[in-house]
Backbone as XML, in Angstrom:
<?xml version="1.0"?>
<chain id="A" units="angstrom">
  <residue number="1" name="MET">
    <atom name="N" x="27.896" y="69.183" z="25.914"/>
    <atom name="CA" x="26.685" y="69.182" z="26.420"/>
    <atom name="C" x="25.129" y="69.829" z="25.585"/>
  </residue>
  <residue number="2" name="PRO">
    <atom name="N" x="24.564" y="69.625" z="24.811"/>
    <atom name="CA" x="23.497" y="70.608" z="23.845"/>
    <atom name="C" x="22.856" y="71.487" z="25.105"/>
  </residue>
  <residue number="3" name="ILE">
    <atom name="N" x="22.581" y="72.193" z="24.924"/>
    <atom name="CA" x="21.636" y="73.827" z="25.945"/>
    <atom name="C" x="20.353" y="73.579" z="24.775"/>
  </residue>
  <residue number="4" name="VAL">
    <atom name="N" x="18.851" y="73.368" z="26.396"/>
    <atom name="CA" x="17.908" y="74.874" z="25.605"/>
    <atom name="C" x="17.611" y="75.755" z="26.309"/>
  </residue>
  <residue number="5" name="ALA">
    <atom name="N" x="16.710" y="76.935" z="24.576"/>
    <atom name="CA" x="16.241" y="77.735" z="25.666"/>
    <atom name="C" x="15.378" y="77.996" z="25.617"/>
  </residue>
  <residue number="6" name="VAL">
    <atom name="N" x="14.877" y="78.222" z="26.589"/>
    <atom name="CA" x="13.660" y="78.349" z="27.052"/>
    <atom name="C" x="13.086" y="80.081" z="27.353"/>
  </residue>
  <residue number="7" name="PRO">
    <atom name="N" x="11.867" y="80.065" z="26.813"/>
    <atom name="CA" x="11.968" y="81.566" z="26.452"/>
    <atom name="C" x="10.616" y="81.407" z="27.798"/>
  </residue>
  <residue number="8" name="PRO">
    <atom name="N" x="10.179" y="83.118" z="28.046"/>
    <atom name="CA" x="9.815" y="83.468" z="29.118"/>
    <atom name="C" x="9.106" y="82.911" z="29.686"/>
  </residue>
  <residue number="9" name="PRO">
    <atom name="N" x="7.872" y="82.606" z="28.807"/>
    <atom name="CA" x="6.703" y="82.447" z="29.052"/>
    <atom name="C" x="6.604" y="80.833" z="29.501"/>
  </residue>
  <residue number="10" name="TYR">
    <atom name="N" x="7.460" y="79.832" z="29.259"/>
    <atom name="CA" x="7.231" y="78.538" z="29.441"/>
    <atom name="C" x="8.305" y="77.995" z="30.528"/>
  </residue>
  <residue number="11" name="GLN">
    <atom name="N" x="8.456" y="79.078" z="31.265"/>
    <atom name="CA" x="10.044" y="79.362" z="32.357"/>
    <atom name="C" x="9.205" y="78.594" z="34.249"/>
  </residue>
  <residue number="12" name="GLY">
    <atom name="N" x="7.539" y="78.814" z="33.743"/>
    <atom name="CA" x="6.713" y="78.389" z="35.410"/>
    <atom name="C" x="7.549" y="76.764" z="35.294"/>
  </residue>
  <residue number="13" name="PRO">
    <atom name="N" x="7.333" y="75.801" z="34.997"/>
    <atom name="CA" x="8.058" y="74.652" z="35.887"/>
    <atom name="C" x="9.623" y="74.812" z="35.448"/>
  </residue>
  <residue number="14" name="THR">
    <atom name="N" x="10.301" y="75.772" z="34.440"/>
    <atom name="CA" x="12.150" y="75.846" z="35.019"/>
    <atom name="C" x="12.504" y="76.364" z="36.482"/>
  </residue>
  <residue number="15" name="HIS">
    <atom name="N" x="10.984" y="76.942" z="37.038"/>
    <atom name="CA" x="11.560" y="77.609" z="38.236"/>
    <atom name="C" x="12.111" y="79.195" z="37.719"/>
  </residue>
  <residue number="16" name="GLY">
    <atom name="N" x="12.110" y="79.711" z="36.511"/>
    <atom name="CA" x="12.956" y="80.787" z="35.292"/>
    <atom name="C" x="13.997" y="80.808" z="35.097"/>
  </residue>
  <residue number="17" name="GLU">
    <atom name="N" x="14.415" y="79.592" z="34.861"/>
    <atom name="CA" x="15.829" y="78.711" z="34.224"/>
    <atom name="C" x="15.124" y="79.064" z="32.863"/>
  </residue>
  <residue number="18" name="GLY">
    <atom name="N" x="16.326" y="79.917" z="32.222"/>
    <atom name="CA" x="16.400" y="80.404" z="30.511"/>
    <atom name="C" x="17.214" y="79.671" z="29.501"/>
  </residue>
  <residue number="19" name="GLU">
    <atom name="N" x="18.540" y="78.912" z="30.937"/>
    <atom name="CA" x="19.040" y="77.951" z="29.887"/>
    <atom name="C" x="19.345" y="76.670" z="30.400"/>
  </residue>
  <residue number="20" name="ILE">
    <atom name="N" x="19.130" y="75.881" z="30.268"/>
    <atom name="CA" x="19.416" y="74.876" z="30.504"/>
    <atom name="C" x="20.185" y="74.019" z="29.713"/>
  </residue>
  <residue number="21" name="PRO">
    <atom name="N" x="21.597" y="72.873" z="30.175"/>
    <atom name="CA" x="22.269" y="72.414" z="29.940"/>
    <atom name="C" x="21.651" y="70.847" z="29.987"/>
  </residue>
  <residue number="22" name="VAL">
    <atom name="N" x="21.796" y="69.748" z="28.912"/>
    <atom name="CA" x="21.273" y="68.446" z="29.286"/>
    <atom name="C" x="22.066" y="67.338" z="28.333"/>
  </residue>
  <residue number="23" name="ASP">
    <atom name="N" x="22.191" y="66.884" z="28.796"/>
    <atom name="CA" x="22.799" y="65.396" z="27.635"/>
    <atom name="C" x="21.014" y="64.765" z="27.402"/>
  </residue>
  <residue number="24" name="GLY">
    <atom name="N" x="21.485" y="65.057" z="25.700"/>
    <atom name="CA" x="20.258" y="64.648" z="25.005"/>
    <atom name="C" x="21.060" y="63.963" z="23.465"/>
  </residue>
  <residue number="25" name="GLY">
    <atom name="N" x="20.617" y="63.866" z="23.095"/>
    <atom name="CA" x="21.829" y="63.318" z="21.615"/>
    <atom name="C" x="20.383" y="63.666" z="20.407"/>
  </residue>
  <residue number="26" name="SER">
    <atom name="N" x="19.720" y="63.795" z="20.390"/>
    <atom name="CA" x="18.425" y="64.888" z="19.340"/>
    <atom name="C" x="17.778" y="65.429" z="19.581"/>
  </residue>
  <residue number="27" name="VAL">
    <atom name="N" x="16.827" y="66.734" z="19.771"/>
    <atom name="CA" x="16.052" y="67.421" z="20.420"/>
    <atom name="C" x="15.332" y="66.995" z="21.080"/>
  </residue>
  <residue number="28" name="ARG">
    <atom name="N" x="14.142" y="65.483" z="20.868"/>
    <atom name="CA" x="14.004" y="65.727" z="21.236"/>
    <atom name="C" x="13.901" y="64.884" z="22.977"/>
  </residue>
  <residue number="29" name="GLU">
    <atom name="N" x="15.764" y="64.358" z="22.644"/>
    <atom name="CA" x="15.920" y="64.410" z="23.940"/>
    <atom name="C" x="16.056" y="65.113" z="25.161"/>
  </residue>
  <residue number="30" name="CYS">
    <atom name="N" x="16.614" y="65.595" z="24.522"/>
    <atom name="CA" x="17.159" y="67.186" z="24.687"/>
    <atom name="C" x="15.701" y="67.898" z="25.957"/>
  </residue>
  <residue number="31" name="LEU">
    <atom name="N" x="14.841" y="68.015" z="25.102"/>
    <atom name="CA" x="13.104" y="68.289" z="25.395"/>
    <atom name="C" x="13.007" y="67.504" z="26.811"/>
  </residue>
  <residue number="32" name="ALA">
    <atom name="N" x="13.249" y="66.077" z="26.419"/>
    <atom name="CA" x="12.732" y="65.432" z="26.937"/>
    <atom name="C" x="13.603" y="65.324" z="28.725"/>
  </residue>
  <residue number="33" name="ALA">
    <atom name="N" x="14.504" y="65.396" z="28.061"/>
    <atom name="CA" x="15.413" y="65.819" z="29.494"/>
    <atom name="C" x="15.118" y="66.798" z="30.130"/>
  </residue>
  <residue number="34" name="VAL">
    <atom name="N" x="14.760" y="68.191" z="29.440"/>
    <atom name="CA" x="14.281" y="69.362" z="30.695"/>
    <atom name="C" x="13.270" y="69.203" z="31.352"/>
  </residue>
  <residue number="35" name="GLU">
    <atom name="N" x="12.435" y="68.365" z="30.627"/>
    <atom name="CA" x="11.577" y="67.461" z="31.754"/>
    <atom name="C" x="11.418" y="66.527" z="32.924"/>
  </residue>
  <residue number="36" name="GLN">
    <atom name="N" x="12.637" y="65.750" z="31.894"/>
    <atom name="CA" x="12.865" y="64.806" z="33.725"/>
    <atom name="C" x="13.472" y="65.800" z="34.485"/>
  </residue>
  <residue number="37" name="LYS">
    <atom name="N" x="13.859" y="67.009" z="34.427"/>
    <atom name="CA" x="14.262" y="67.956" z="35.519"/>
    <atom name="C" x="13.461" y="68.332" z="35.943"/>
  </residue>
  <residue number="38" name="TYR">
    <atom name="N" x="12.292" y="69.074" z="34.798"/>
    <atom name="CA" x="11.569" y="70.207" z="35.739"/>
    <atom name="C" x="10.027" y="69.512" z="35.388"/>
  </residue>
  <residue number="39" name="PRO">
    <atom name="N" x="9.039" y="68.843" z="35.196"/>
    <atom name="CA" x="8.159" y="68.322" z="35.559"/>
    <atom name="C" x="6.988" y="69.446" z="34.893"/>
  </residue>
  <residue number="40" name="GLY">
    <atom name="N" x="5.838" y="68.743" z="34.496"/>
    <atom name="CA" x="4.975" y="69.838" z="33.415"/>
    <atom name="C" x="5.812" y="70.749" z="32.361"/>
  </residue>
  <residue number="41" name="PHE">
    <atom name="N" x="7.695" y="70.298" z="31.854"/>
    <atom name="CA" x="7.565" y="71.318" z="30.794"/>
    <atom name="C" x="7.013" y="71.219" z="29.009"/>
  </residue>
  <residue number="42" name="LEU">
    <atom name="N" x="7.314" y="69.954" z="29.605"/>
    <atom name="CA" x="6.873" y="69.017" z="27.514"/>
    <atom name="C" x="5.547" y="69.175" z="27.345"/>
  </residue>
  <residue number="43" name="VAL">
    <atom name="N" x="5.007" y="69.345" z="28.235"/>
    <atom name="CA" x="3.018" y="69.778" z="27.820"/>
    <atom name="C" x="2.930" y="70.745" z="26.858"/>
  </residue>
  <residue number="44" name="GLN">
    <atom name="N" x="4.097" y="72.014" z="27.493"/>
    <atom name="CA" x="3.978" y="73.296" z="26.713"/>
    <atom name="C" x="4.577" y="72.913" z="25.214"/>
  </residue>
  <residue number="45" name="VAL">
    <atom name="N" x="5.574" y="72.324" z="24.827"/>
    <atom name="CA" x="6.206" y="72.053" z="23.878"/>
    <atom name="C" x="5.300" y="70.732" z="22.788"/>
  </residue>
  <residue number="46" name="PHE">
    <atom name="N" x="5.325" y="69.879" z="23.592"/>
    <atom name="CA" x="4.470" y="69.409" z="22.532"/>
    <atom name="C" x="2.605" y="69.130" z="23.376"/>
  </residue>
  <residue number="47" name="ASP">
    <atom name="N" x="1.859" y="68.275" z="21.931"/>
    <atom name="CA" x="0.733" y="67.554" z="22.203"/>
    <atom name="C" x="0.796" y="66.387" z="22.431"/>
  </residue>
  <residue number="48" name="ALA">
    <atom name="N" x="-0.365" y="65.678" z="22.489"/>
    <atom name="CA" x="-1.138" y="64.498" z="23.738"/>
    <atom name="C" x="-0.152" y="63.663" z="22.519"/>
  </residue>
  <residue number="49" name="GLU">
    <atom name="N" x="0.050" y="64.198" z="21.253"/>
    <atom name="CA" x="0.294" y="62.832" z="20.044"/>
    <atom name="C" x="1.917" y="63.079" z="19.860"/>
  </residue>
  <residue number="50" name="GLY">
    <atom name="N" x="2.828" y="64.290" z="20.237"/>
    <atom name="CA" x="4.099" y="64.135" z="20.559"/>
    <atom name="C" x="4.606" y="65.068" z="19.440"/>
  </residue>
  <residue number="51" name="ARG">
    <atom name="N" x="3.975" y="65.978" z="19.429"/>
    <atom name="CA" x="4.020" y="66.559" z="17.625"/>
    <atom name="C" x="3.864" y="67.906" z="18.519"/>
  </residue>
  <residue number="52" name="PRO">
    <atom name="N" x="4.989" y="69.161" z="17.667"/>
    <atom name="CA" x="4.763" y="70.353" z="18.375"/>
    <atom name="C" x="3.376" y="71.018" z="17.947"/>
  </residue>
  <residue number="53" name="HIS">
    <atom name="N" x="3.410" y="71.921" z="19.800"/>
    <atom name="CA" x="1.531" y="72.906" z="19.220"/>
    <atom name="C" x="2.213" y="73.538" z="18.105"/>
  </residue>
  <residue number="54" name="ARG">
    <atom name="N" x="1.006" y="73.890" z="17.932"/>
    <atom name="CA" x="0.734" y="74.756" z="16.393"/>
    <atom name="C" x="1.547" y="76.007" z="17.161"/>
  </residue>
  <residue number="55" name="PHE">
    <atom name="N" x="1.869" y="76.777" z="17.699"/>
    <atom name="CA" x="2.573" y="77.964" z="18.199"/>
    <atom name="C" x="3.403" y="77.833" z="18.525"/>
  </residue>
  <residue number="56" name="VAL">
    <atom name="N" x="4.391" y="76.462" z="18.828"/>
    <atom name="CA" x="5.125" y="76.461" z="19.336"/>
    <atom name="C" x="7.232" y="76.488" z="17.753"/>
  </residue>
  <residue number="57" name="LYS">
    <atom name="N" x="7.165" y="77.082" z="17.506"/>
    <atom name="CA" x="8.634" y="76.814" z="16.270"/>
    <atom name="C" x="10.017" y="76.445" z="17.578"/>
  </residue>
  <residue number="58" name="LEU">
    <atom name="N" x="10.647" y="75.364" z="17.299"/>
    <atom name="CA" x="11.626" y="74.905" z="17.160"/>
    <atom name="C" x="12.870" y="75.606" z="15.815"/>
  </residue>
  <residue number="59" name="PHE">
    <atom name="N" x="13.809" y="75.399" z="17.015"/>
    <atom name="CA" x="15.276" y="75.885" z="15.966"/>
    <atom name="C" x="15.883" y="75.409" z="16.267"/>
  </residue>
  <residue number="60" name="LEU">
    <atom name="N" x="17.029" y="74.794" z="16.247"/>
    <atom name="CA" x="18.465" y="74.250" z="16.739"/>
    <atom name="C" x="19.486" y="75.702" z="15.964"/>
  </residue>
  <residue number="61" name="ASN">
    <atom name="N" x="20.369" y="75.516" z="16.633"/>
    <atom name="CA" x="21.841" y="77.188" z="16.326"/>
    <atom name="C" x="20.566" y="77.668" z="15.380"/>
  </residue>
  <residue number="62" name="GLU">
    <atom name="N" x="19.885" y="78.283" z="15.789"/>
    <atom name="CA" x="19.028" y="79.316" z="15.046"/>
    <atom name="C" x="18.435" y="79.345" z="13.943"/>
  </residue>
  <residue number="63" name="GLU">
    <atom name="N" x="18.514" y="78.281" z="13.737"/>
    <atom name="CA" x="17.694" y="77.914" z="12.372"/>
    <atom name="C" x="16.605" y="76.870" z="12.154"/>
  </residue>
  <residue number="64" name="PRO">
    <atom name="N" x="15.191" y="77.395" z="12.062"/>
    <atom name="CA" x="14.234" y="76.749" z="12.302"/>
    <atom name="C" x="14.132" y="74.705" z="11.893"/>
  </residue>
  <residue number="65" name="ILE">
    <atom name="N" x="14.048" y="73.893" z="12.513"/>
    <atom name="CA" x="13.871" y="73.357" z="11.855"/>
    <atom name="C" x="12.184" y="72.336" z="12.351"/>
  </residue>
  <residue number="66" name="ALA">
    <atom name="N" x="12.458" y="71.408" z="11.272"/>
    <atom name="CA" x="10.874" y="71.353" z="11.052"/>
    <atom name="C" x="10.343" y="69.891" z="11.651"/>
  </residue>
  <residue number="67" name="GLU">
    <atom name="N" x="9.391" y="69.392" z="12.294"/>
    <atom name="CA" x="8.864" y="68.226" z="13.085"/>
    <atom name="C" x="9.755" y="66.592" z="12.479"/>
  </residue>
  <residue number="68" name="SER">
    <atom name="N" x="10.253" y="66.710" z="10.983"/>
    <atom name="CA" x="10.680" y="65.308" z="10.988"/>
    <atom name="C" x="11.723" y="65.399" z="11.638"/>
  </residue>
  <residue number="69" name="GLN">
    <atom name="N" x="12.912" y="66.923" z="11.522"/>
    <atom name="CA" x="13.853" y="66.854" z="12.177"/>
    <atom name="C" x="14.602" y="66.193" z="13.833"/>
  </residue>
  <residue number="70" name="LEU">
    <atom name="N" x="13.377" y="66.704" z="14.443"/>
    <atom name="CA" x="13.620" y="66.403" z="15.793"/>
    <atom name="C" x="14.051" y="65.393" z="15.911"/>
  </residue>
  <residue number="71" name="ASP">
    <atom name="N" x="14.878" y="63.914" z="15.870"/>
    <atom name="CA" x="15.474" y="62.979" z="16.253"/>
    <atom name="C" x="16.607" y="62.606" z="15.523"/>
  </residue>
  <residue number="72" name="GLN">
    <atom name="N" x="16.854" y="64.372" z="15.234"/>
    <atom name="CA" x="18.047" y="64.244" z="14.022"/>
    <atom name="C" x="18.952" y="63.988" z="15.357"/>
  </residue>
  <residue number="73" name="PRO">
    <atom name="N" x="20.138" y="63.531" z="14.838"/>
    <atom name="CA" x="21.937" y="63.876" z="15.930"/>
    <atom name="C" x="22.329" y="65.352" z="17.010"/>
  </residue>
  <residue number="74" name="LEU">
    <atom name="N" x="22.249" y="65.478" z="17.486"/>
    <atom name="CA" x="23.123" y="66.900" z="18.090"/>
    <atom name="C" x="24.244" y="66.365" z="18.719"/>
  </residue>
  <residue number="75" name="GLU">
    <atom name="N" x="24.830" y="67.861" z="18.803"/>
    <atom name="CA" x="26.469" y="67.685" z="18.460"/>
    <atom name="C" x="26.445" y="68.636" z="20.015"/>
  </residue>
  <residue number="76" name="PRO">
    <atom name="N" x="28.108" y="67.763" z="20.542"/>
    <atom name="CA" x="28.006" y="69.121" z="21.854"/>
    <atom name="C" x="28.382" y="70.472" z="21.748"/>
  </residue>
  <residue number="77" name="GLY">
    <atom name="N" x="27.245" y="71.739" z="22.643"/>
    <atom name="CA" x="27.425" y="72.358" z="22.616"/>
    <atom name="C" x="26.281" y="72.400" z="21.729"/>
  </residue>
  <residue number="78" name="ASP">
    <atom name="N" x="25.523" y="72.288" z="20.734"/>
    <atom name="CA" x="24.355" y="73.495" z="19.888"/>
    <atom name="C" x="23.468" y="73.535" z="20.948"/>
  </residue>
  <residue number="79" name="LYS">
    <atom name="N" x="22.300" y="73.926" z="20.211"/>
    <atom name="CA" x="20.899" y="74.811" z="21.230"/>
    <atom name="C" x="20.465" y="74.810" z="20.516"/>
  </residue>
  <residue number="80" name="VAL">
    <atom name="N" x="19.529" y="74.335" z="21.023"/>
    <atom name="CA" x="17.482" y="74.560" z="20.370"/>
    <atom name="C" x="17.193" y="75.153" z="21.744"/>
  </residue>
  <residue number="81" name="SER">
    <atom name="N" x="16.251" y="76.065" z="20.944"/>
    <atom name="CA" x="15.531" y="77.139" z="20.991"/>
    <atom name="C" x="13.916" y="77.017" z="21.230"/>
  </residue>
  <residue number="82" name="ILE">
    <atom name="N" x="12.822" y="77.346" z="21.829"/>
    <atom name="CA" x="11.989" y="77.549" z="21.531"/>
    <atom name="C" x="11.482" y="78.497" z="21.395"/>
  </residue>
  <residue number="83" name="VAL">
    <atom name="N" x="10.555" y="78.999" z="20.368"/>
    <atom name="CA" x="10.149" y="79.851" z="20.513"/>
    <atom name="C" x="8.407" y="79.808" z="20.443"/>
  </residue>
  <residue number="84" name="ALA">
    <atom name="N" x="7.559" y="80.635" z="21.121"/>
    <atom name="CA" x="5.979" y="80.441" z="21.230"/>
    <atom name="C" x="5.382" y="82.101" z="20.485"/>
  </residue>
  <residue number="85" name="ALA">
    <atom name="N" x="4.212" y="81.487" z="19.407"/>
    <atom name="CA" x="4.401" y="82.448" z="19.059"/>
    <atom name="C" x="3.134" y="83.035" z="19.802"/>
  </residue>
  <residue number="86" name="ILE">
    <atom name="N" x="2.817" y="84.390" z="20.063"/>
    <atom name="CA" x="2.278" y="84.648" z="20.557"/>
    <atom name="C" x="1.318" y="85.534" z="20.736"/>
  </residue>
  <residue number="87" name="GLY">
    <atom name="N" x="-0.255" y="85.490" z="20.290"/>
    <atom name="CA" x="-1.177" y="86.750" z="19.185"/>
    <atom name="C" x="-2.001" y="87.320" z="20.889"/>
  </residue>
  <residue number="88" name="GLY">
    <atom name="N" x="-2.902" y="87.656" z="19.724"/>
    <atom name="CA" x="-3.327" y="88.742" z="20.661"/>
    <atom name="C" x="-4.387" y="89.572" z="19.421"/>
  </residue>
  <residue number="89" name="GLY">
    <atom name="N" x="-5.340" y="90.722" z="21.122"/>
    <atom name="CA" x="-6.342" y="90.420" z="19.290"/>
    <atom name="C" x="-6.716" y="92.253" z="20.591"/>
  </residue>
</chain>
């Protein structure tokens, strides 16, 4: 079962859960599964057109993935990580 790693800034909807095991065959399906468990999560990651927000980076097993790779098949035990680029000034 893949795991989605949620960074602290995005853990509001997940009630502090940082690693969430989910059923999903792709990165997109895994993130949708987190949304199903924790409504309000997905709007932090994807825009209205279903693309990652420009300040969100996605990783699969610590390797960055492009938007074109969101539907690639996953293996049990794969880890999808979300990294939020936090800016300041």
